[in-house]
């Protein structure tokens, strides 16, 4: 049986970013940089590498700068060209080419389920991906590509999951799993942010989904749930009653970069892996961790 290709991905980016205030008071949290790429570009690159061609952003107030980031900046390009910075110029052009970006406005923050529903007209009648920009996955095979691979084999909705500490289940959608093969589970139910005592497992949905268009009529009927929001998790629970749904344990290192500590950890890890910054930054950290009084800052360098 052949499965339709996953060509489109929805990026819900209308959230207020309250976990990183005041940095996000006037700037979208999706534009917080992790080393030299904003969070949103990390997940767009992941989607691109997984074969996505249409990028649908569900935006809200104060998010215009995301559009600017993925648009061409002719003035900047001319400047880089004039000053002979060919490599930077090609990087800037790469951001705005190769893909089709569309924007739809979520006028009220009514929840993740509502955000996905806002993209219905742009998705139409085909399966699609949803990617949450808070979570960055560093993996040899991009997180979304792992889900798409499972989707092609199983022909059903696939949710990316990872185990989380039991006391943290109340921060995630948690699946009720039936093990099938190593790392793949049939989803028998889901619950949004349960108390640890009510959680059916510690397998948490980590912001990566491959969904059929049948989710839309369900979302349309979904009533506000946890925190008074229309929850994608509640609609997925209904979908799982009607058609097969799978939870795939995503291989890779995940960072919750929409949280201050998670963002700091992601920044340090990506900086250490960066070929031009890593060695100097590593020296700096090693010096910095020496007993107090002994550390020195690394040499300063001009850009
Ligand atoms: C959302 C989803 C939740 C999922 C989480 C992953 O919650 O509702 O099911 O586990 O993303 O990051 P949020 O973090 O937006 O409250």
mmCIF file of C-alpha atoms and ligand atoms in Angstrom:
data_model
loop_
_atom_site.group_PDB
_atom_site.id
_atom_site.type_symbol
_atom_site.label_atom_id
_atom_site.label_comp_id
_atom_site.label_asym_id
_atom_site.label_seq_id
_atom_site.Cartn_x
_atom_site.Cartn_y
_atom_site.Cartn_z
ATOM 1 C CA UNK A 1 0.000 0.000 0.000
ATOM 2 C CA UNK A 2 1.502 3.376 -0.959
ATOM 3 C CA UNK A 3 1.268 6.261 1.483
ATOM 4 C CA UNK A 4 1.003 9.923 0.468
ATOM 5 C CA UNK A 5 4.225 11.906 0.929
ATOM 6 C CA UNK A 6 4.518 14.268 3.884
ATOM 7 C CA UNK A 7 5.133 17.584 2.122
ATOM 8 C CA UNK A 8 3.694 20.098 4.564
ATOM 9 C CA UNK A 9 4.519 20.996 8.153
ATOM 10 C CA UNK A 10 2.720 23.243 10.610
ATOM 11 C CA UNK A 11 4.748 25.342 13.058
ATOM 12 C CA UNK A 12 2.535 26.806 15.803
ATOM 13 C CA UNK A 13 4.379 29.989 16.795
ATOM 14 C CA UNK A 14 1.687 32.150 18.375
ATOM 15 C CA UNK A 15 2.638 31.379 22.006
ATOM 16 C CA UNK A 16 3.564 34.181 24.395
ATOM 17 C CA UNK A 17 6.848 32.675 25.597
ATOM 18 C CA UNK A 18 6.085 33.360 29.254
ATOM 19 C CA UNK A 19 8.744 30.892 30.428
ATOM 20 C CA UNK A 20 11.518 33.134 29.105
ATOM 21 C CA UNK A 21 10.228 36.571 30.050
ATOM 22 C CA UNK A 22 11.409 39.316 29.970
ATOM 23 C CA UNK A 23 13.475 38.292 26.914
ATOM 24 C CA UNK A 24 10.261 37.534 25.031
ATOM 25 C CA UNK A 25 8.306 40.646 26.010
ATOM 26 C CA UNK A 26 8.755 42.286 22.604
ATOM 27 C CA UNK A 27 10.506 39.508 20.693
ATOM 28 C CA UNK A 28 9.102 36.091 19.732
ATOM 29 C CA UNK A 29 10.655 33.249 21.713
ATOM 30 C CA UNK A 30 11.165 31.466 18.382
ATOM 31 C CA UNK A 31 13.830 34.078 17.565
ATOM 32 C CA UNK A 32 15.955 33.332 20.642
ATOM 33 C CA UNK A 33 19.322 32.343 19.197
ATOM 34 C CA UNK A 34 20.958 29.030 19.964
ATOM 35 C CA UNK A 35 24.514 30.017 19.006
ATOM 36 C CA UNK A 36 23.956 31.635 15.574
ATOM 37 C CA UNK A 37 20.575 30.252 14.496
ATOM 38 C CA UNK A 38 17.242 31.262 16.014
ATOM 39 C CA UNK A 39 15.226 28.410 17.542
ATOM 40 C CA UNK A 40 12.760 28.468 14.662
ATOM 41 C CA UNK A 41 15.526 27.943 12.122
ATOM 42 C CA UNK A 42 16.773 24.876 13.978
ATOM 43 C CA UNK A 43 13.340 23.225 13.579
ATOM 44 C CA UNK A 44 12.805 24.487 10.020
ATOM 45 C CA UNK A 45 16.180 22.939 9.092
ATOM 46 C CA UNK A 46 15.094 19.669 10.739
ATOM 47 C CA UNK A 47 11.901 19.691 8.664
ATOM 48 C CA UNK A 48 13.770 20.546 5.457
ATOM 49 C CA UNK A 49 16.131 17.625 6.018
ATOM 50 C CA UNK A 50 13.076 15.398 6.481
ATOM 51 C CA UNK A 51 11.801 16.383 3.000
ATOM 52 C CA UNK A 52 9.222 19.035 3.958
ATOM 53 C CA UNK A 53 8.532 21.524 1.142
ATOM 54 C CA UNK A 54 5.719 23.703 2.523
ATOM 55 C CA UNK A 55 6.205 25.475 5.829
ATOM 56 C CA UNK A 56 3.044 26.799 7.462
ATOM 57 C CA UNK A 57 3.519 29.122 10.422
ATOM 58 C CA UNK A 58 0.552 29.760 12.688
ATOM 59 C CA UNK A 59 1.466 33.171 14.049
ATOM 60 C CA UNK A 60 0.119 35.801 16.404
ATOM 61 C CA UNK A 61 0.910 39.350 17.491
ATOM 62 C CA UNK A 62 4.580 40.423 17.584
ATOM 63 C CA UNK A 63 5.659 37.587 15.299
ATOM 64 C CA UNK A 64 6.357 39.590 12.111
ATOM 65 C CA UNK A 65 10.092 39.221 12.592
ATOM 66 C CA UNK A 66 9.769 35.468 11.899
ATOM 67 C CA UNK A 67 8.443 36.364 8.430
ATOM 68 C CA UNK A 68 11.356 38.748 7.942
ATOM 69 C CA UNK A 69 13.836 36.065 8.962
ATOM 70 C CA UNK A 70 12.675 33.678 6.245
ATOM 71 C CA UNK A 71 12.321 36.412 3.622
ATOM 72 C CA UNK A 72 15.146 37.760 1.473
ATOM 73 C CA UNK A 73 16.998 40.773 2.788
ATOM 74 C CA UNK A 74 18.164 42.459 -0.409
ATOM 75 C CA UNK A 75 19.957 45.279 1.416
ATOM 76 C CA UNK A 76 21.938 42.834 3.563
ATOM 77 C CA UNK A 77 22.740 40.657 0.540
ATOM 78 C CA UNK A 78 24.061 43.686 -1.395
ATOM 79 C CA UNK A 79 26.185 44.658 1.574
ATOM 80 C CA UNK A 80 27.686 41.162 1.979
ATOM 81 C CA UNK A 81 28.295 40.946 -1.759
ATOM 82 C CA UNK A 82 30.018 44.346 -1.786
ATOM 83 C CA UNK A 83 32.287 43.379 1.104
ATOM 84 C CA UNK A 84 33.212 40.006 -0.419
ATOM 85 C CA UNK A 85 31.607 37.870 2.320
ATOM 86 C CA UNK A 86 30.599 35.122 -0.068
ATOM 87 C CA UNK A 87 30.047 32.389 2.499
ATOM 88 C CA UNK A 88 27.760 34.514 4.688
ATOM 89 C CA UNK A 89 25.920 35.668 1.573
ATOM 90 C CA UNK A 90 25.171 32.110 0.499
ATOM 91 C CA UNK A 91 24.024 31.243 4.052
ATOM 92 C CA UNK A 92 21.609 34.214 4.021
ATOM 93 C CA UNK A 93 20.220 33.232 0.623
ATOM 94 C CA UNK A 94 19.828 29.611 1.712
ATOM 95 C CA UNK A 95 17.496 30.654 4.572
ATOM 96 C CA UNK A 96 14.966 32.190 2.207
ATOM 97 C CA UNK A 97 15.155 29.827 -0.758
ATOM 98 C CA UNK A 98 14.354 26.145 -1.291
ATOM 99 C CA UNK A 99 11.032 26.379 0.473
ATOM 100 C CA UNK A 100 7.549 27.697 0.414
ATOM 101 C CA UNK A 101 6.638 29.666 3.537
ATOM 102 C CA UNK A 102 3.014 30.575 4.386
ATOM 103 C CA UNK A 103 1.600 32.362 7.378
ATOM 104 C CA UNK A 104 -1.816 32.130 8.959
ATOM 105 C CA UNK A 105 -2.856 34.161 11.950
ATOM 106 C CA UNK A 106 -4.213 32.651 15.182
ATOM 107 C CA UNK A 107 -6.004 35.702 16.502
ATOM 108 C CA UNK A 108 -6.527 34.339 20.021
ATOM 109 C CA UNK A 109 -4.257 32.011 22.005
ATOM 110 C CA UNK A 110 -6.851 29.265 22.381
ATOM 111 C CA UNK A 111 -4.404 26.354 22.565
ATOM 112 C CA UNK A 112 -2.269 24.063 20.418
ATOM 113 C CA UNK A 113 -5.287 22.195 19.009
ATOM 114 C CA UNK A 114 -6.794 25.477 17.853
ATOM 115 C CA UNK A 115 -3.478 26.545 16.295
ATOM 116 C CA UNK A 116 -3.324 23.353 14.218
ATOM 117 C CA UNK A 117 -6.942 23.840 13.164
ATOM 118 C CA UNK A 118 -6.042 27.325 11.869
ATOM 119 C CA UNK A 119 -3.811 25.606 9.252
ATOM 120 C CA UNK A 120 -6.584 23.379 7.857
ATOM 121 C CA UNK A 121 -7.198 25.362 4.670
ATOM 122 C CA UNK A 122 -3.494 25.404 3.825
ATOM 123 C CA UNK A 123 -3.095 21.682 4.506
ATOM 124 C CA UNK A 124 -6.166 20.461 2.628
ATOM 125 C CA UNK A 125 -6.767 16.737 2.431
ATOM 126 C CA UNK A 126 -3.316 15.257 2.965
ATOM 127 C CA UNK A 127 -1.268 13.982 5.911
ATOM 128 C CA UNK A 128 1.088 16.542 7.425
ATOM 129 C CA UNK A 129 3.617 17.159 10.173
ATOM 130 C CA UNK A 130 3.394 19.390 13.244
ATOM 131 C CA UNK A 131 6.614 20.650 14.833
ATOM 132 C CA UNK A 132 6.860 22.638 18.051
ATOM 133 C CA UNK A 133 9.727 25.103 18.019
ATOM 134 C CA UNK A 134 10.513 24.865 21.749
ATOM 135 C CA UNK A 135 12.054 21.469 21.402
ATOM 136 C CA UNK A 136 15.309 21.046 19.500
ATOM 137 C CA UNK A 137 16.420 17.528 18.670
ATOM 138 C CA UNK A 138 20.071 16.919 17.878
ATOM 139 C CA UNK A 139 20.284 13.595 16.070
ATOM 140 C CA UNK A 140 22.145 11.990 13.157
ATOM 141 C CA UNK A 141 18.755 11.200 11.579
ATOM 142 C CA UNK A 142 16.546 14.302 12.038
ATOM 143 C CA UNK A 143 13.719 13.708 14.533
ATOM 144 C CA UNK A 144 10.938 14.354 12.012
ATOM 145 C CA UNK A 145 12.588 12.065 9.434
ATOM 146 C CA UNK A 146 12.413 9.235 11.994
ATOM 147 C CA UNK A 147 8.652 9.805 12.358
ATOM 148 C CA UNK A 148 8.084 9.959 8.600
ATOM 149 C CA UNK A 149 9.961 6.690 8.187
ATOM 150 C CA UNK A 150 7.652 5.019 10.754
ATOM 151 C CA UNK A 151 4.595 6.592 9.110
ATOM 152 C CA UNK A 152 5.532 5.092 5.732
ATOM 153 C CA UNK A 153 5.793 1.643 7.270
ATOM 154 C CA UNK A 154 2.697 1.802 9.501
ATOM 155 C CA UNK A 155 0.259 4.018 7.582
ATOM 156 C CA UNK A 156 -1.076 5.713 10.712
ATOM 157 C CA UNK A 157 -0.547 8.835 12.815
ATOM 158 C CA UNK A 158 2.874 8.863 14.504
ATOM 159 C CA UNK A 159 3.787 10.836 17.620
ATOM 160 C CA UNK A 160 7.408 11.403 18.638
ATOM 161 C CA UNK A 161 7.957 10.444 22.283
ATOM 162 C CA UNK A 162 10.777 10.122 24.772
ATOM 163 C CA UNK A 163 10.905 8.903 28.353
ATOM 164 C CA UNK A 164 10.879 11.686 30.949
ATOM 165 C CA UNK A 165 11.434 11.516 34.721
ATOM 166 C CA UNK A 166 8.200 10.453 36.409
ATOM 167 C CA UNK A 167 7.915 13.710 38.374
ATOM 168 C CA UNK A 168 7.963 15.704 35.101
ATOM 169 C CA UNK A 169 5.017 14.004 33.365
ATOM 170 C CA UNK A 170 2.786 16.958 34.291
ATOM 171 C CA UNK A 171 4.627 19.099 31.709
ATOM 172 C CA UNK A 172 3.740 16.917 28.700
ATOM 173 C CA UNK A 173 1.127 14.965 26.790
ATOM 174 C CA UNK A 174 1.620 11.382 28.019
ATOM 175 C CA UNK A 175 0.735 8.279 26.018
ATOM 176 C CA UNK A 176 -0.769 5.033 27.174
ATOM 177 C CA UNK A 177 1.415 2.629 25.155
ATOM 178 C CA UNK A 178 1.224 -1.001 24.033
ATOM 179 C CA UNK A 179 4.723 -2.127 23.026
ATOM 180 C CA UNK A 180 5.050 -3.479 19.480
ATOM 181 C CA UNK A 181 8.689 -3.533 18.434
ATOM 182 C CA UNK A 182 11.743 -1.912 19.995
ATOM 183 C CA UNK A 183 11.014 1.807 20.287
ATOM 184 C CA UNK A 184 7.563 1.646 18.676
ATOM 185 C CA UNK A 185 4.263 1.506 20.566
ATOM 186 C CA UNK A 186 0.629 1.426 19.618
ATOM 187 C CA UNK A 187 -1.105 4.393 21.297
ATOM 188 C CA UNK A 188 -4.123 3.239 23.288
ATOM 189 C CA UNK A 189 -4.825 6.608 24.891
ATOM 190 C CA UNK A 190 -3.302 9.979 25.745
ATOM 191 C CA UNK A 191 -3.633 12.483 28.513
ATOM 192 C CA UNK A 192 -2.455 16.098 28.612
ATOM 193 C CA UNK A 193 -0.180 17.027 31.537
ATOM 194 C CA UNK A 194 -1.386 14.409 34.045
ATOM 195 C CA UNK A 195 -0.428 14.421 37.718
ATOM 196 C CA UNK A 196 2.307 11.802 38.244
ATOM 197 C CA UNK A 197 -0.182 9.526 40.032
ATOM 198 C CA UNK A 198 -2.529 9.544 37.012
ATOM 199 C CA UNK A 199 0.072 9.121 34.259
ATOM 200 C CA UNK A 200 -0.291 5.902 32.237
ATOM 201 C CA UNK A 201 3.480 5.883 31.486
ATOM 202 C CA UNK A 202 6.465 8.203 31.381
ATOM 203 C CA UNK A 203 6.492 8.392 27.566
ATOM 204 C CA UNK A 204 6.041 12.069 26.748
ATOM 205 C CA UNK A 205 5.073 13.610 23.407
ATOM 206 C CA UNK A 206 8.037 15.793 22.428
ATOM 207 C CA UNK A 207 6.551 18.190 19.909
ATOM 208 C CA UNK A 208 6.808 16.093 16.722
ATOM 209 C CA UNK A 209 3.691 14.670 15.047
ATOM 210 C CA UNK A 210 2.703 13.147 11.696
ATOM 211 C CA UNK A 211 -1.063 13.381 11.390
ATOM 212 C CA UNK A 212 -3.795 12.495 8.907
ATOM 213 C CA UNK A 213 -6.285 15.196 7.797
ATOM 214 C CA UNK A 214 -8.989 13.310 9.748
ATOM 215 C CA UNK A 215 -7.712 15.196 12.802
ATOM 216 C CA UNK A 216 -9.404 18.418 11.586
ATOM 217 C CA UNK A 217 -13.096 17.491 12.034
ATOM 218 C CA UNK A 218 -12.186 16.135 15.480
ATOM 219 C CA UNK A 219 -10.370 19.346 16.416
ATOM 220 C CA UNK A 220 -13.371 21.349 15.296
ATOM 221 C CA UNK A 221 -15.475 19.572 17.929
ATOM 222 C CA UNK A 222 -12.840 19.482 20.687
ATOM 223 C CA UNK A 223 -13.843 21.445 23.772
ATOM 224 C CA UNK A 224 -11.363 23.382 25.913
ATOM 225 C CA UNK A 225 -9.491 20.991 28.207
ATOM 226 C CA UNK A 226 -6.389 21.391 30.389
ATOM 227 C CA UNK A 227 -5.817 25.065 31.308
ATOM 228 C CA UNK A 228 -8.977 26.021 29.386
ATOM 229 C CA UNK A 229 -7.203 25.466 26.036
ATOM 230 C CA UNK A 230 -8.240 23.420 23.008
ATOM 231 C CA UNK A 231 -5.686 20.649 23.353
ATOM 232 C CA UNK A 232 -4.242 18.723 20.420
ATOM 233 C CA UNK A 233 -3.782 15.809 22.854
ATOM 234 C CA UNK A 234 -7.551 15.597 23.471
ATOM 235 C CA UNK A 235 -8.256 15.432 19.719
ATOM 236 C CA UNK A 236 -5.528 12.794 19.283
ATOM 237 C CA UNK A 237 -7.193 10.662 21.981
ATOM 238 C CA UNK A 238 -10.399 10.675 19.897
ATOM 239 C CA UNK A 239 -8.490 9.912 16.696
ATOM 240 C CA UNK A 240 -6.755 6.944 18.373
ATOM 241 C CA UNK A 241 -10.187 5.410 19.031
ATOM 242 C CA UNK A 242 -10.962 5.447 15.289
ATOM 243 C CA UNK A 243 -7.681 4.643 13.549
ATOM 244 C CA UNK A 244 -4.253 3.244 14.415
ATOM 245 C CA UNK A 245 -1.848 5.651 16.069
ATOM 246 C CA UNK A 246 1.780 5.004 16.974
ATOM 247 C CA UNK A 247 4.309 6.451 19.398
ATOM 248 C CA UNK A 248 7.891 6.345 18.174
ATOM 249 C CA UNK A 249 10.725 6.760 20.655
ATOM 250 C CA UNK A 250 12.827 9.384 18.880
ATOM 251 C CA UNK A 251 16.574 8.719 18.926
ATOM 252 C CA UNK A 252 18.630 11.803 19.705
ATOM 253 C CA UNK A 253 19.338 14.450 22.279
ATOM 254 C CA UNK A 254 16.346 16.668 22.996
ATOM 255 C CA UNK A 255 16.544 20.169 24.463
ATOM 256 C CA UNK A 256 13.546 22.047 25.818
ATOM 257 C CA UNK A 257 14.877 25.377 24.635
ATOM 258 C CA UNK A 258 11.655 27.254 25.477
ATOM 259 C CA UNK A 259 12.730 27.142 29.122
ATOM 260 C CA UNK A 260 15.618 29.213 30.562
ATOM 261 C CA UNK A 261 17.726 26.286 31.783
ATOM 262 C CA UNK A 262 16.990 24.156 28.711
ATOM 263 C CA UNK A 263 17.934 27.054 26.438
ATOM 264 C CA UNK A 264 21.233 27.558 28.296
ATOM 265 C CA UNK A 265 22.063 23.848 28.043
ATOM 266 C CA UNK A 266 21.225 23.787 24.317
ATOM 267 C CA UNK A 267 23.376 26.877 23.764
ATOM 268 C CA UNK A 268 26.378 25.351 25.524
ATOM 269 C CA UNK A 269 26.051 22.016 23.700
ATOM 270 C CA UNK A 270 25.613 23.548 20.238
ATOM 271 C CA UNK A 271 28.475 25.989 20.884
ATOM 272 C CA UNK A 272 30.794 23.120 21.871
ATOM 273 C CA UNK A 273 29.876 21.287 18.646
ATOM 274 C CA UNK A 274 30.351 24.344 16.446
ATOM 275 C CA UNK A 275 33.581 23.877 14.425
ATOM 276 C CA UNK A 276 34.686 27.502 14.572
ATOM 277 C CA UNK A 277 33.671 28.252 18.182
ATOM 278 C CA UNK A 278 33.884 24.882 19.929
ATOM 279 C CA UNK A 279 37.634 24.638 20.720
ATOM 280 C CA UNK A 280 37.923 28.184 22.162
ATOM 281 C CA UNK A 281 34.646 27.850 24.045
ATOM 282 C CA UNK A 282 35.743 24.522 25.491
ATOM 283 C CA UNK A 283 39.017 26.128 26.707
ATOM 284 C CA UNK A 284 37.006 28.897 28.282
ATOM 285 C CA UNK A 285 34.666 26.493 30.083
ATOM 286 C CA UNK A 286 37.529 24.353 31.335
ATOM 287 C CA UNK A 287 39.236 27.431 32.754
ATOM 288 C CA UNK A 288 35.994 28.718 34.162
ATOM 289 C CA UNK A 289 35.347 25.487 36.059
ATOM 290 C CA UNK A 290 38.700 25.602 37.862
ATOM 291 C CA UNK A 291 38.552 26.503 41.575
ATOM 292 C CA UNK A 292 37.708 30.192 41.962
ATOM 293 C CA UNK A 293 40.423 32.717 41.400
ATOM 294 C CA UNK A 294 42.236 30.569 38.851
ATOM 295 C CA UNK A 295 40.070 31.116 35.825
ATOM 296 C CA UNK A 296 40.838 33.607 33.103
ATOM 297 C CA UNK A 297 38.770 34.648 30.140
ATOM 298 C CA UNK A 298 39.846 33.457 26.694
ATOM 299 C CA UNK A 299 41.341 35.917 24.269
ATOM 300 C CA UNK A 300 38.795 38.242 22.790
ATOM 301 C CA UNK A 301 38.317 38.190 19.054
ATOM 302 C CA UNK A 302 36.792 40.726 16.737
ATOM 303 C CA UNK A 303 34.165 39.577 14.289
HETATM 304 C C1 LIG B 1 2.624 20.916 24.195
HETATM 305 C C2 LIG B 1 1.639 19.753 24.085
HETATM 306 C C3 LIG B 1 2.111 18.578 24.931
HETATM 307 C C4 LIG B 1 3.526 18.190 24.505
HETATM 308 C C5 LIG B 1 4.457 19.394 24.634
HETATM 309 C C6 LIG B 1 5.826 19.067 24.092
HETATM 310 O O1 LIG B 1 2.575 21.446 25.494
HETATM 311 O O2 LIG B 1 0.365 20.195 24.504
HETATM 312 O O3 LIG B 1 1.239 17.492 24.762
HETATM 313 O O4 LIG B 1 3.979 17.125 25.317
HETATM 314 O O5 LIG B 1 3.948 20.509 23.885
HETATM 315 O O6 LIG B 1 6.673 20.154 24.216
HETATM 316 P P1 LIG B 1 3.184 22.896 25.858
HETATM 317 O O7 LIG B 1 4.614 22.666 26.176
HETATM 318 O O8 LIG B 1 2.976 23.772 24.669
HETATM 319 O O9 LIG B 1 2.394 23.352 27.063
#
